[in-house]
GROMACS .gro file of C-alpha atoms in nm:
model
  311
    1MET     CA    1   0.000   0.000   0.000
    2SER     CA    2   0.144   0.337  -0.100
    3ARG     CA    3   0.165   0.618   0.157
    4ALA     CA    4  -0.100   0.824  -0.023
    5THR     CA    5  -0.339   0.528  -0.023
    6ARG     CA    6  -0.262   0.453   0.341
    7ILE     CA    7  -0.330   0.812   0.449
    8LEU     CA    8  -0.663   0.818   0.261
    9GLU     CA    9  -0.757   0.484   0.417
   10LEU     CA   10  -0.650   0.615   0.759
   11LEU     CA   11  -0.866   0.924   0.717
   12LEU     CA   12  -1.171   0.709   0.639
   13ARG     CA   13  -1.107   0.479   0.936
   14LEU     CA   14  -1.075   0.763   1.184
   15GLU     CA   15  -1.435   0.862   1.110
   16ALA     CA   16  -1.550   0.532   1.264
   17LYS     CA   17  -1.321   0.536   1.572
   18ALA     CA   18  -1.405   0.714   1.897
   19ARG     CA   19  -1.046   0.691   2.023
   20PHE     CA   20  -0.729   0.529   1.894
   21SER     CA   21  -0.363   0.491   1.979
   22VAL     CA   22  -0.059   0.510   1.755
   23ASP     CA   23   0.033   0.150   1.841
   24GLU     CA   24  -0.303   0.000   1.744
   25LEU     CA   25  -0.311   0.194   1.417
   26ALA     CA   26   0.046   0.088   1.336
   27GLU     CA   27  -0.049  -0.275   1.394
   28GLU     CA   28  -0.369  -0.242   1.192
   29PHE     CA   29  -0.187  -0.095   0.891
   30GLY     CA   30   0.126  -0.312   0.925
   31VAL     CA   31   0.370  -0.021   0.963
   32SER     CA   32   0.608   0.095   1.236
   33ARG     CA   33   0.502   0.324   1.519
   34ARG     CA   34   0.722   0.600   1.378
   35THR     CA   35   0.565   0.570   1.033
   36MET     CA   36   0.215   0.597   1.183
   37GLN     CA   37   0.318   0.904   1.381
   38ARG     CA   38   0.437   1.066   1.059
   39ASP     CA   39   0.107   0.978   0.889
   40LEU     CA   40  -0.097   1.130   1.171
   41LEU     CA   41   0.119   1.442   1.161
   42ALA     CA   42   0.060   1.466   0.785
   43LEU     CA   43  -0.317   1.445   0.840
   44SER     CA   44  -0.297   1.715   1.104
   45GLU     CA   45  -0.100   1.941   0.870
   46MET     CA   46  -0.366   1.883   0.604
   47GLY     CA   47  -0.626   2.026   0.844
   48VAL     CA   48  -0.774   1.706   0.989
   49PRO     CA   49  -0.895   1.797   1.344
   50LEU     CA   50  -0.708   1.558   1.576
   51ALA     CA   51  -0.693   1.586   1.954
   52SER     CA   52  -0.437   1.401   2.169
   53ARG     CA   53  -0.446   1.308   2.540
   54PRO     CA   54  -0.127   1.183   2.709
   55GLY     CA   55  -0.095   0.924   2.985
   56PRO     CA   56  -0.268   0.589   3.058
   57GLY     CA   57  -0.590   0.549   2.866
   58GLY     CA   58  -0.496   0.840   2.644
   59GLY     CA   59  -0.440   0.850   2.272
   60TYR     CA   60  -0.589   1.036   1.980
   61SER     CA   61  -0.944   1.123   1.892
   62LEU     CA   62  -1.119   1.306   1.612
   63ILE     CA   63  -1.284   1.635   1.703
   64ARG     CA   64  -1.647   1.552   1.630
   65ASP     CA   65  -1.784   1.898   1.563
   66ARG     CA   66  -1.648   1.866   1.209
   67ARG     CA   67  -1.692   1.592   0.949
   68LEU     CA   68  -1.387   1.531   0.735
   69LEU     CA   69  -1.503   1.449   0.384
   70PRO     CA   70  -1.792   1.697   0.352
   71LEU     CA   71  -1.551   1.979   0.432
   72SER     CA   72  -1.290   1.841   0.195
   73LEU     CA   73  -1.517   1.760  -0.099
   74THR     CA   74  -1.791   1.959  -0.265
   75VAL     CA   75  -2.081   1.775  -0.429
   76ASP     CA   76  -1.926   1.836  -0.771
   77GLU     CA   77  -1.589   1.703  -0.652
   78ALA     CA   78  -1.750   1.392  -0.503
   79LEU     CA   79  -1.946   1.338  -0.826
   80GLY     CA   80  -1.624   1.368  -1.028
   81MET     CA   81  -1.452   1.108  -0.811
   82LEU     CA   82  -1.742   0.863  -0.834
   83ILE     CA   83  -1.769   0.896  -1.213
   84SER     CA   84  -1.394   0.846  -1.248
   85TYR     CA   85  -1.412   0.531  -1.039
   86GLU     CA   86  -1.713   0.404  -1.235
   87GLY     CA   87  -1.534   0.464  -1.564
   88PHE     CA   88  -1.237   0.260  -1.444
   89LEU     CA   89  -1.465  -0.018  -1.319
   90ARG     CA   90  -1.624  -0.051  -1.664
   91TYR     CA   91  -1.318  -0.241  -1.782
   92ALA     CA   92  -1.394  -0.613  -1.766
   93GLN     CA   93  -1.100  -0.677  -1.537
   94SER     CA   94  -0.882  -0.443  -1.339
   95PRO     CA   95  -0.603  -0.496  -1.086
   96PHE     CA   96  -0.786  -0.244  -0.866
   97SER     CA   97  -1.152  -0.336  -0.927
   98GLU     CA   98  -1.224  -0.452  -0.572
   99GLN     CA   99  -1.040  -0.153  -0.422
  100ASN     CA  100  -1.227   0.093  -0.644
  101LEU     CA  101  -1.563  -0.060  -0.553
  102SER     CA  102  -1.471  -0.039  -0.186
  103ALA     CA  103  -1.363   0.324  -0.226
  104VAL     CA  104  -1.694   0.417  -0.393
  105THR     CA  105  -1.887   0.252  -0.110
  106ARG     CA  106  -1.683   0.418   0.162
  107LEU     CA  107  -1.698   0.758  -0.003
  108ARG     CA  108  -2.077   0.748  -0.017
  109ALA     CA  109  -2.098   0.621   0.340
  110ALA     CA  110  -1.877   0.904   0.466
  111LEU     CA  111  -2.088   1.178   0.306
  112PRO     CA  112  -2.388   1.325   0.492
  113ALA     CA  113  -2.737   1.218   0.380
  114GLU     CA  114  -2.825   1.551   0.217
  115THR     CA  115  -2.504   1.545   0.014
  116VAL     CA  116  -2.572   1.188  -0.104
  117GLN     CA  117  -2.925   1.290  -0.209
  118GLU     CA  118  -2.789   1.582  -0.410
  119LEU     CA  119  -2.521   1.354  -0.555
  120ASP     CA  120  -2.781   1.099  -0.669
  121ARG     CA  121  -2.993   1.374  -0.822
  122LEU     CA  122  -2.697   1.497  -1.028
  123ARG     CA  123  -2.590   1.142  -1.108
  124ARG     CA  124  -2.916   1.078  -1.293
  125HIS     CA  125  -2.807   1.342  -1.547
  126VAL     CA  126  -2.440   1.244  -1.586
  127ALA     CA  127  -2.306   0.915  -1.723
  128ILE     CA  128  -2.011   0.754  -1.897
  129ILE     CA  129  -2.139   0.577  -2.208
  130SER     CA  130  -1.896   0.313  -2.332
  131ARG     CA  131  -1.898  -0.055  -2.414
  132PRO     CA  132  -1.542  -0.182  -2.372
  133PRO     CA  133  -1.477  -0.528  -2.517
  134ARG     CA  134  -1.511  -0.812  -2.267
  135THR     CA  135  -1.163  -0.958  -2.299
  136ASP     CA  136  -1.004  -1.209  -2.065
  137VAL     CA  137  -0.686  -1.076  -1.901
  138PRO     CA  138  -0.582  -1.335  -1.639
  139PHE     CA  139  -0.219  -1.215  -1.624
  140LEU     CA  140  -0.303  -0.855  -1.532
  141PRO     CA  141  -0.204  -0.890  -1.162
  142ASP     CA  142   0.114  -1.083  -1.254
  143LEU     CA  143   0.224  -0.812  -1.497
  144LEU     CA  144   0.161  -0.539  -1.242
  145GLN     CA  145   0.357  -0.727  -0.975
  146ALA     CA  146   0.644  -0.792  -1.216
  147ALA     CA  147   0.659  -0.419  -1.293
  148LEU     CA  148   0.666  -0.340  -0.921
  149ASP     CA  149   0.935  -0.603  -0.857
  150GLY     CA  150   1.144  -0.498  -1.158
  151VAL     CA  151   1.178  -0.845  -1.315
  152HIS     CA  152   1.181  -0.987  -1.669
  153LEU     CA  153   0.911  -1.215  -1.804
  154ARG     CA  154   0.905  -1.476  -2.079
  155ILE     CA  155   0.567  -1.465  -2.252
  156ASP     CA  156   0.390  -1.638  -2.539
  157TYR     CA  157   0.218  -1.364  -2.737
  158ASP     CA  158  -0.051  -1.398  -3.004
  159GLY     CA  159  -0.004  -1.076  -3.202
  160ARG     CA  160  -0.147  -0.961  -3.534
  161SER     CA  161   0.161  -1.096  -3.711
  162GLY     CA  162   0.127  -1.438  -3.545
  163HIS     CA  163   0.246  -1.628  -3.241
  164SER     CA  164   0.582  -1.540  -3.082
  165THR     CA  165   0.784  -1.601  -2.767
  166ARG     CA  166   0.933  -1.290  -2.611
  167VAL     CA  167   1.131  -1.181  -2.308
  168ILE     CA  168   0.997  -0.850  -2.183
  169PHE     CA  169   1.061  -0.609  -1.899
  170PRO     CA  170   0.726  -0.453  -1.796
  171PHE     CA  171   0.727  -0.085  -1.698
  172GLY     CA  172   0.357  -0.084  -1.610
  173LEU     CA  173   0.000  -0.111  -1.738
  174PHE     CA  174  -0.237   0.131  -1.908
  175ALA     CA  175  -0.594   0.108  -2.032
  176SER     CA  176  -0.701   0.247  -2.369
  177ASP     CA  177  -1.010   0.202  -2.589
  178GLY     CA  178  -1.141  -0.078  -2.367
  179TYR     CA  179  -0.820  -0.282  -2.369
  180TRP     CA  180  -0.537  -0.326  -2.119
  181TYR     CA  181  -0.182  -0.280  -2.249
  182CYS     CA  182   0.155  -0.367  -2.100
  183ALA     CA  183   0.417  -0.096  -2.153
  184CYS     CA  184   0.739  -0.295  -2.177
  185HIS     CA  185   1.085  -0.339  -2.325
  186ASP     CA  186   1.132  -0.634  -2.564
  187ASP     CA  187   1.479  -0.778  -2.500
  188LYS     CA  188   1.531  -0.956  -2.833
  189ARG     CA  189   1.408  -0.667  -3.045
  190ASP     CA  190   1.575  -0.414  -2.812
  191ARG     CA  191   1.285  -0.172  -2.831
  192ASN     CA  192   0.994  -0.050  -2.621
  193LEU     CA  193   0.647  -0.178  -2.707
  194SER     CA  194   0.284  -0.166  -2.602
  195LEU     CA  195   0.146  -0.522  -2.593
  196ARG     CA  196  -0.221  -0.613  -2.553
  197VAL     CA  197  -0.257  -0.801  -2.224
  198ASP     CA  198  -0.543  -1.019  -2.352
  199ARG     CA  199  -0.306  -1.156  -2.621
  200ILE     CA  200  -0.058  -1.291  -2.365
  201LEU     CA  201  -0.107  -1.669  -2.352
  202THR     CA  202   0.155  -1.776  -2.096
  203LEU     CA  203   0.386  -1.596  -1.859
  204GLU     CA  204   0.683  -1.684  -1.637
  205ARG     CA  205   0.958  -1.493  -1.458
  206VAL     CA  206   1.314  -1.526  -1.591
  207GLU     CA  207   1.654  -1.408  -1.473
  208GLY     CA  208   1.985  -1.320  -1.636
  209PHE     CA  209   1.874  -1.017  -1.839
  210GLU     CA  210   1.996  -0.662  -1.802
  211ARG     CA  211   1.739  -0.425  -1.659
  212PRO     CA  212   1.658  -0.138  -1.900
  213GLU     CA  213   1.636   0.224  -1.798
  214HIS     CA  214   1.297   0.300  -1.649
  215ILE     CA  215   1.040   0.491  -1.854
  216SER     CA  216   0.754   0.666  -1.679
  217LEU     CA  217   0.411   0.590  -1.820
  218ASP     CA  218   0.342   0.964  -1.811
  219ASN     CA  219   0.592   1.001  -2.098
  220TRP     CA  220   0.518   0.671  -2.272
  221PHE     CA  221   0.333   0.801  -2.577
  222ASP     CA  222   0.580   1.084  -2.629
  223ILE     CA  223   0.884   0.859  -2.677
  224VAL     CA  224   0.767   0.507  -2.760
  225GLU     CA  225   0.659   0.357  -3.092
  226HIS     CA  226   0.367   0.126  -3.026
  227ASP     CA  227   0.467  -0.183  -3.220
  228ASP     CA  228   0.739  -0.430  -3.299
  229GLY     CA  229   0.744  -0.378  -3.676
  230SER     CA  230   0.965  -0.154  -3.886
  231GLY     CA  231   0.838   0.198  -3.949
  232LEU     CA  232   0.696   0.310  -4.287
  233PRO     CA  233   0.689   0.681  -4.377
  234LEU     CA  234   0.331   0.806  -4.363
  235ARG     CA  235   0.170   1.103  -4.540
  236ILE     CA  236  -0.204   1.167  -4.550
  237ARG     CA  237  -0.379   1.466  -4.707
  238VAL     CA  238  -0.677   1.576  -4.496
  239THR     CA  239  -0.970   1.790  -4.612
  240ARG     CA  240  -1.111   2.077  -4.406
  241ARG     CA  241  -1.402   1.857  -4.307
  242GLY     CA  242  -1.159   1.582  -4.214
  243LEU     CA  243  -0.996   1.813  -3.960
  244LYS     CA  244  -1.318   1.786  -3.758
  245ASN     CA  245  -1.338   1.407  -3.784
  246PHE     CA  246  -1.325   1.263  -3.432
  247ASN     CA  247  -1.194   0.921  -3.538
  248LEU     CA  248  -0.912   1.080  -3.736
  249ARG     CA  249  -0.813   1.300  -3.442
  250ALA     CA  250  -0.819   0.999  -3.211
  251LEU     CA  251  -0.605   0.793  -3.450
  252PHE     CA  252  -0.339   1.059  -3.512
  253ASP     CA  253  -0.242   1.299  -3.236
  254ASP     CA  254  -0.079   1.558  -3.463
  255ILE     CA  255  -0.254   1.689  -3.776
  256ARG     CA  256  -0.073   1.988  -3.926
  257GLU     CA  257  -0.322   2.238  -4.064
  258THR     CA  258  -0.268   2.387  -4.410
  259SER     CA  259  -0.451   2.638  -4.629
  260SER     CA  260  -0.652   2.355  -4.792
  261GLY     CA  261  -0.706   2.138  -4.485
  262GLY     CA  262  -0.430   1.944  -4.314
  263VAL     CA  263  -0.147   1.693  -4.344
  264ILE     CA  264  -0.059   1.392  -4.132
  265GLU     CA  265   0.308   1.290  -4.140
  266GLY     CA  266   0.499   1.034  -3.941
  267ASN     CA  267   0.567   0.660  -3.938
  268ILE     CA  268   0.354   0.351  -3.893
  269PRO     CA  269   0.470  -0.004  -3.812
  270ALA     CA  270   0.483  -0.232  -4.117
  271SER     CA  271   0.297  -0.507  -3.930
  272GLU     CA  272   0.003  -0.270  -3.860
  273VAL     CA  273  -0.071  -0.166  -4.221
  274THR     CA  274  -0.390  -0.374  -4.239
  275TRP     CA  275  -0.513  -0.233  -3.909
  276PHE     CA  276  -0.451   0.129  -4.016
  277ALA     CA  277  -0.632   0.059  -4.344
  278ALA     CA  278  -0.939  -0.062  -4.153
  279GLN     CA  279  -0.935   0.250  -3.933
  280LEU     CA  280  -0.901   0.488  -4.229
  281LEU     CA  281  -1.168   0.322  -4.443
  282PRO     CA  282  -1.468   0.480  -4.258
  283VAL     CA  283  -1.310   0.826  -4.299
  284GLY     CA  284  -1.356   0.793  -4.675
  285THR     CA  285  -1.233   1.079  -4.893
  286GLU     CA  286  -1.179   1.310  -4.597
  287ALA     CA  287  -0.829   1.160  -4.561
  288ILE     CA  288  -0.636   1.054  -4.874
  289VAL     CA  289  -0.325   0.842  -4.814
  290GLU     CA  290  -0.028   0.948  -5.029
  291SER     CA  291   0.224   0.707  -4.872
  292PRO     CA  292   0.322   0.437  -4.794
  293GLU     CA  293   0.219   0.236  -5.098
  294GLU     CA  294   0.153  -0.066  -4.873
  295LEU     CA  295  -0.122   0.124  -4.692
  296ILE     CA  296  -0.279   0.241  -5.018
  297VAL     CA  297  -0.285  -0.118  -5.146
  298ALA     CA  298  -0.437  -0.242  -4.818
  299ILE     CA  299  -0.718   0.017  -4.838
  300LYS     CA  300  -0.791  -0.078  -5.202
  301GLU     CA  301  -0.804  -0.447  -5.110
  302GLN     CA  302  -1.053  -0.381  -4.831
  303VAL     CA  303  -1.270  -0.166  -5.059
  304GLU     CA  304  -1.268  -0.440  -5.326
  305ALA     CA  305  -1.357  -0.701  -5.064
  306ILE     CA  306  -1.658  -0.493  -4.955
  307LEU     CA  307  -1.773  -0.443  -5.316
  308GLY     CA  308  -1.732  -0.815  -5.381
  309ALA     CA  309  -1.938  -0.903  -5.074
  310TYR     CA  310  -2.225  -0.691  -5.206
  311GLY     CA  311  -2.201  -0.825  -5.562
   0.00000   0.00000   0.00000
């Protein structure tokens, strides 16, 4: 449990305790007495109203003329937290699903009745509408633990280009478009990749590999190419209407605007040409691919397959 999580959990527990000692809290949270003293001091510095009484039978207590969470959270802030948790829980599996559900329950329980009523009234008018794919990701906890422990893994991976065995060093996990991905370094290919967790078939820890330099997930998309294939130079001419296309904006982060519309330039992995063709097909003539030739051919083949299916 991280310190931030422990302090939040401690704050919630204090609401239910009439009186408590440092020793019993340290034992309850599995930390040293000194660590618990630092946590209580941090809560006090954050404005949590704690009172202490020395001597036998003494300890700490919460000043009861104030409630903690209602003063710390407005209705809008509480609603934002609950919706964020609900959005995360919509993924079929999550390494934090049980914790998030517990946090939602405790947050509601800690709020006064009138605040919960107002929250429920607002909640009827705010929702996250999404239908993430129901994929099976049994190795999600193992990948997270391997990232925390800083160890390499040998995996069997069923990618778009076929089955492969890889040795990876996981930096962490991220969720995108309904899927879980493992941000990792592939030892054999000597490059950083994003691998779909639901495509990992087997997993085991291995030793004897050099640990790569850590990459923060905050910077992952700025410095990492998302695939294990070689890059192909990409150029797409975009119309003015295409600049407003949501799918195009979601697919390509950077669209350079021009006098006639816009241009997309960059690189795409060779092994993902078919996938990019399928994503660009619904955009139609709002985005015309000028290169690479492989992508143009793939789009033509998909168009011809559709025409053939309809006679």
